[in-house]
mmCIF file of C-alpha atoms and ligand atoms in Angstrom:
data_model
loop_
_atom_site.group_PDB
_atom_site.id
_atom_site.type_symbol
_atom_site.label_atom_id
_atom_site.label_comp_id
_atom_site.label_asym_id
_atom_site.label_seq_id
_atom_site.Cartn_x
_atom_site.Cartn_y
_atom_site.Cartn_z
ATOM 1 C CA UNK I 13 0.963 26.777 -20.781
ATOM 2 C CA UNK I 14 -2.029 28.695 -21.456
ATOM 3 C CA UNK I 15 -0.916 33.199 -21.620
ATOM 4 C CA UNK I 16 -2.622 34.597 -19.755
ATOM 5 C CA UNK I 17 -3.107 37.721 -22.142
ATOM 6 C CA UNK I 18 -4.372 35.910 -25.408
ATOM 7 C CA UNK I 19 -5.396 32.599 -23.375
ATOM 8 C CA UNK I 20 -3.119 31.458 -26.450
ATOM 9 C CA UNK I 21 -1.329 27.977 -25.712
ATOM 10 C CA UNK I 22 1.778 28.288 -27.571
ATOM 11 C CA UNK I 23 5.163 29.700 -25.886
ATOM 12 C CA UNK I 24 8.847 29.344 -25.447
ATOM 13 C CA UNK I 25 10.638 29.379 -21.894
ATOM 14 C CA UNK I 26 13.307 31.806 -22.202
ATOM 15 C CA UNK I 27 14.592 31.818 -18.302
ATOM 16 C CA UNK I 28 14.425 28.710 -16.160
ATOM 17 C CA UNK I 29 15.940 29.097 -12.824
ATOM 18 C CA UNK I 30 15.172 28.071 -8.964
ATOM 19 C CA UNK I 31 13.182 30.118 -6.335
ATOM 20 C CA UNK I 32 14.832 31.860 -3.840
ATOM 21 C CA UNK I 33 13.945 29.251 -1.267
ATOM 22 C CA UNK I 34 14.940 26.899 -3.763
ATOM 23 C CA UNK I 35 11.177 24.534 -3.792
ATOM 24 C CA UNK I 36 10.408 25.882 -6.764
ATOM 25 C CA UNK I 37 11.735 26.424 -10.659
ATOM 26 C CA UNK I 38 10.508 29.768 -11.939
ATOM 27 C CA UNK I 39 10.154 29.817 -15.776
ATOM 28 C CA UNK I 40 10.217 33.260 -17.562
ATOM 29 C CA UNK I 41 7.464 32.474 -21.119
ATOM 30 C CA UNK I 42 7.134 34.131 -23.865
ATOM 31 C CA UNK I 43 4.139 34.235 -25.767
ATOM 32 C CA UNK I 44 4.288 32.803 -29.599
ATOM 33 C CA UNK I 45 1.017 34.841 -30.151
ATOM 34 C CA UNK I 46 1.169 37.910 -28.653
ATOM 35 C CA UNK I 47 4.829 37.962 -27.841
ATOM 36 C CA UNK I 48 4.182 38.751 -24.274
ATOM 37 C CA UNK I 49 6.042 37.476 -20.979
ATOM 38 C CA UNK I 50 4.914 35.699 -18.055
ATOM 39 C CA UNK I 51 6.296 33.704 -15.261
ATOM 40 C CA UNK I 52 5.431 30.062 -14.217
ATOM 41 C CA UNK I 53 6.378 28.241 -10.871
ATOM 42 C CA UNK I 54 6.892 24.196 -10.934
ATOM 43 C CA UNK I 55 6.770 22.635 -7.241
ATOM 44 C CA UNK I 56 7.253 19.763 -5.982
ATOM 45 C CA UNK I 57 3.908 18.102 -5.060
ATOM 46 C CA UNK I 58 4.022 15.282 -2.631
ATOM 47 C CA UNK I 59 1.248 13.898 -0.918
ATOM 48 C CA UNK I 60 1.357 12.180 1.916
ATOM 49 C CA UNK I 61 -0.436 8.688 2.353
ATOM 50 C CA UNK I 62 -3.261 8.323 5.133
ATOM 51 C CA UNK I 63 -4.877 5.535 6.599
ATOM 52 C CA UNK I 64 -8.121 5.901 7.604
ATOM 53 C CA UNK I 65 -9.107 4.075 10.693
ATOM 54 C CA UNK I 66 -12.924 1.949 11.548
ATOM 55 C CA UNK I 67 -12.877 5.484 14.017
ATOM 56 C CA UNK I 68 -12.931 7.828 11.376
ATOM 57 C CA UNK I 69 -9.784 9.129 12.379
ATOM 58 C CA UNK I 70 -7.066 9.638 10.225
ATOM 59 C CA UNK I 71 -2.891 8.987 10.868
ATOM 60 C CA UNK I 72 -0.385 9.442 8.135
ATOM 61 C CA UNK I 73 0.767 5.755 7.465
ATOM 62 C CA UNK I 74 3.686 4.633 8.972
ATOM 63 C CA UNK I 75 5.604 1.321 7.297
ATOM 64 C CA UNK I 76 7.591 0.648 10.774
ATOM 65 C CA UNK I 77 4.348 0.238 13.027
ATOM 66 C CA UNK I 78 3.274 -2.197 10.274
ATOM 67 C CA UNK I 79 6.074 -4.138 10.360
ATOM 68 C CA UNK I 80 6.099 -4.187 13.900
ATOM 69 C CA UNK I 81 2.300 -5.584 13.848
ATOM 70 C CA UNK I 82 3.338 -8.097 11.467
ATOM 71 C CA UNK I 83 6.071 -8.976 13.781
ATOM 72 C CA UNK I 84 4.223 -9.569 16.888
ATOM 73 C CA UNK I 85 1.771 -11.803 14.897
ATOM 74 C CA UNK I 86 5.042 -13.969 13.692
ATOM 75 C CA UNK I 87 6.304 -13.898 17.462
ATOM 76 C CA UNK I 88 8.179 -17.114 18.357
ATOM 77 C CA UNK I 89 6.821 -18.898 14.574
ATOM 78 C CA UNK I 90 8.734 -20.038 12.081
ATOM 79 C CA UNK I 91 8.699 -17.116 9.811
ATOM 80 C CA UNK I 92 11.904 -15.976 8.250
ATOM 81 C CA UNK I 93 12.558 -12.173 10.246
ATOM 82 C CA UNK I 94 13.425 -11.054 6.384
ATOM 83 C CA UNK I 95 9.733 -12.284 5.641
ATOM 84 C CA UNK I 96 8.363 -9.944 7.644
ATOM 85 C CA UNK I 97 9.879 -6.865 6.479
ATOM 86 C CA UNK I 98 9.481 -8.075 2.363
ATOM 87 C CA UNK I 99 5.823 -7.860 3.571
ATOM 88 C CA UNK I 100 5.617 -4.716 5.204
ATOM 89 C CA UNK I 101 7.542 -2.981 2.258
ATOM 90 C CA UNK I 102 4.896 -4.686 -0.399
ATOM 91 C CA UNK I 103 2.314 -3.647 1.612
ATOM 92 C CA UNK I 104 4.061 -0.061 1.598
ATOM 93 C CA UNK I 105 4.753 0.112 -2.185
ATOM 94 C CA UNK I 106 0.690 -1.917 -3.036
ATOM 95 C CA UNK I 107 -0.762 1.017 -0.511
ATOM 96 C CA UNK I 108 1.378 4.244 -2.471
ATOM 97 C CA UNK I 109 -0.879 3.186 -5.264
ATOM 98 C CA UNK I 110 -4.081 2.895 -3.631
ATOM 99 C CA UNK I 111 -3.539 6.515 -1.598
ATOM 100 C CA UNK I 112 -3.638 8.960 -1.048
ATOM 101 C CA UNK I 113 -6.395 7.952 1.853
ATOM 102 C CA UNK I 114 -6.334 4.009 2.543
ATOM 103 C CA UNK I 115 -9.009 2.671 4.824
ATOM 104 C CA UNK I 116 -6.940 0.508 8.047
ATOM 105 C CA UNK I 117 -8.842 -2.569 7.056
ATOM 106 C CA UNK I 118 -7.473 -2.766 3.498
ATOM 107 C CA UNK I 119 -4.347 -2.719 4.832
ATOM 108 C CA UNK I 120 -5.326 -5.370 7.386
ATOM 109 C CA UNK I 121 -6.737 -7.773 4.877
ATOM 110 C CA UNK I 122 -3.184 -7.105 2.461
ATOM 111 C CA UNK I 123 -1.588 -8.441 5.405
ATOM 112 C CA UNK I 124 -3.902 -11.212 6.468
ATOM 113 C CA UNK I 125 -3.785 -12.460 2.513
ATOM 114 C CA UNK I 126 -0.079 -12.739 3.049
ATOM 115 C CA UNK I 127 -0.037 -14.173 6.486
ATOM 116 C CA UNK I 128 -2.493 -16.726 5.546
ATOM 117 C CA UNK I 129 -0.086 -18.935 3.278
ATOM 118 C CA UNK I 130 2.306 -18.043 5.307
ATOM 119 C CA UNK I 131 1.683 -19.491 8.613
ATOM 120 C CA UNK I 132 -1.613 -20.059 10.166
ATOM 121 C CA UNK I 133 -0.902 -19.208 13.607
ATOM 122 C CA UNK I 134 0.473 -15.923 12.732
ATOM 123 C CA UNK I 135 -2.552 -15.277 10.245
ATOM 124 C CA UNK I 136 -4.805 -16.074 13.260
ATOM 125 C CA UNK I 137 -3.023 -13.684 15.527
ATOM 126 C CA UNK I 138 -3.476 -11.022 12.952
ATOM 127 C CA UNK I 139 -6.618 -11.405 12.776
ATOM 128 C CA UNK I 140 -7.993 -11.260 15.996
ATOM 129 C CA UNK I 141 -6.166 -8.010 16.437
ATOM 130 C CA UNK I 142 -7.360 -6.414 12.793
ATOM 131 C CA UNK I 143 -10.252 -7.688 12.149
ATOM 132 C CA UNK I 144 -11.811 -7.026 15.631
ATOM 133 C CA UNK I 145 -13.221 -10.797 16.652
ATOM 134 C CA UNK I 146 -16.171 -10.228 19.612
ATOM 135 C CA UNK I 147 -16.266 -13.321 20.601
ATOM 136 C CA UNK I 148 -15.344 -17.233 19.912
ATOM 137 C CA UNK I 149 -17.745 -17.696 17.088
ATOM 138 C CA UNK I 150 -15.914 -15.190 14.762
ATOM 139 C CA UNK I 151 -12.757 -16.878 15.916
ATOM 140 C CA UNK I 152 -14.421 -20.198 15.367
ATOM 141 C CA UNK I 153 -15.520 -19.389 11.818
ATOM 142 C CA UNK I 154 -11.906 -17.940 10.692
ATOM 143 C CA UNK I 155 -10.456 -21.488 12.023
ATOM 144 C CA UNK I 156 -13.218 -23.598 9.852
ATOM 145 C CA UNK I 157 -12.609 -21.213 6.579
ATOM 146 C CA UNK I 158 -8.586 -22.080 7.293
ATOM 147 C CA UNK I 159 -9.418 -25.504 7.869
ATOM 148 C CA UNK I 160 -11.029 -25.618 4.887
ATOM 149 C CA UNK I 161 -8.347 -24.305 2.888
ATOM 150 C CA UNK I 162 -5.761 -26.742 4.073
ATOM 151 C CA UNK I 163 -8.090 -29.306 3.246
ATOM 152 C CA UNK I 164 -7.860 -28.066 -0.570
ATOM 153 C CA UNK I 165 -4.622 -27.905 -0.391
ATOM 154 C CA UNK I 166 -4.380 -31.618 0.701
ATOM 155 C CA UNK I 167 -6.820 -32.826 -2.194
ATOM 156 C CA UNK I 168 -5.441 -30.707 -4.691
ATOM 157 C CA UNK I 169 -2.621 -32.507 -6.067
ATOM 158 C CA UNK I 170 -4.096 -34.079 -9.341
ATOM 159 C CA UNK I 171 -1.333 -37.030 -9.197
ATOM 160 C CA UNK I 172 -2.512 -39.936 -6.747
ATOM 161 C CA UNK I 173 -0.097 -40.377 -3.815
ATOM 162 C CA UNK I 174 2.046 -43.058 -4.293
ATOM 163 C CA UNK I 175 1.476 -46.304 -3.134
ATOM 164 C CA UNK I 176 3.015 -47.919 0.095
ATOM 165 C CA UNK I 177 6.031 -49.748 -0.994
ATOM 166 C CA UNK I 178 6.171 -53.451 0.381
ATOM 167 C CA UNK I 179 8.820 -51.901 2.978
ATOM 168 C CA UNK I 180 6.327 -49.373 4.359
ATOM 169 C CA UNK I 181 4.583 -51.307 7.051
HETATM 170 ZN ZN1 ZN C 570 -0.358 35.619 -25.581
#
């Protein structure tokens, strides 16, 4: 710490003890320069995340409404219930490190890029909530950009399928 006598930054904390109110530790200094004493005050500093919204308005996040989105998208699918809070609490964790402003739609596309493997119908449902479709076509488009990746993911396997036995007919 810097005195703020000799602007000298070299000193030795000879009293350490909590505020009154007990948010901050008060450190009595001593100057190694010019042997003189001041006082320093360590707090706490936590900032809070925000999500920005398309609106420009901003609310501080909140991991249970997320959850709760993800939940009605997985409504009546086959999606484990655990799957749905893993998700919202590595969306949580991925979004503490982005902060301390996040705009909505990252937050919607983190959760679309996990819904999308997950279960299409879910993903879909998502979507049309978070990413705001007008009308069919947008719809229309996300279906043929799914439909095109499950048609990777049927022609990816390098390994030919295996023949029909002579049974198989
Ligand atoms: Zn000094």
């Amino acid at each position: 710490m810097r005195c703020p006598y000799c602007r000298e930054d070299s000193d030795k904390v000879v009293d350490s003890r909590a505020s009154v109110d007990g948010d901050a530790i008060r450190r009595r200094r001593e100057c190694l320069a010019c042997g003189r004493r001041f006082t320093t005050y360590e707090r706490c500093e936590v900032i809070p995340l925000t999500v920005l919204k398309r609106s420009g308005v901003e609310e501080p996040f909140d991991r249970a409404k997320l959850a709760r989105g993800i939940a009605q998208s997985v409504a009546g699918r086959a999606v484990a219930s655990d799957a749905v809070e893993r998700m919202a609490d590595e969306i949580a964790e991925w979004a503490e490190t982005q902060g301390p402003r996040i705009p909505s739609d990252a937050i919607g596309v983190a959760v679309l890029e996990r819904l999308r493997p997950l279960d299409p119908v879910s993903y879909l449902r998502f979507a049309s909530v978070y990413k705001g479709f007008d009308d069919l076509a947008d719809f229309e488009a996300e279906v043929v950009e799914l439909q095109k990746l499950s048609l990777q993911k049927t022609t990816a396997p390098k390994s030919p399928e295996p023949e029909p036995g002579p049974g198989d007919r």
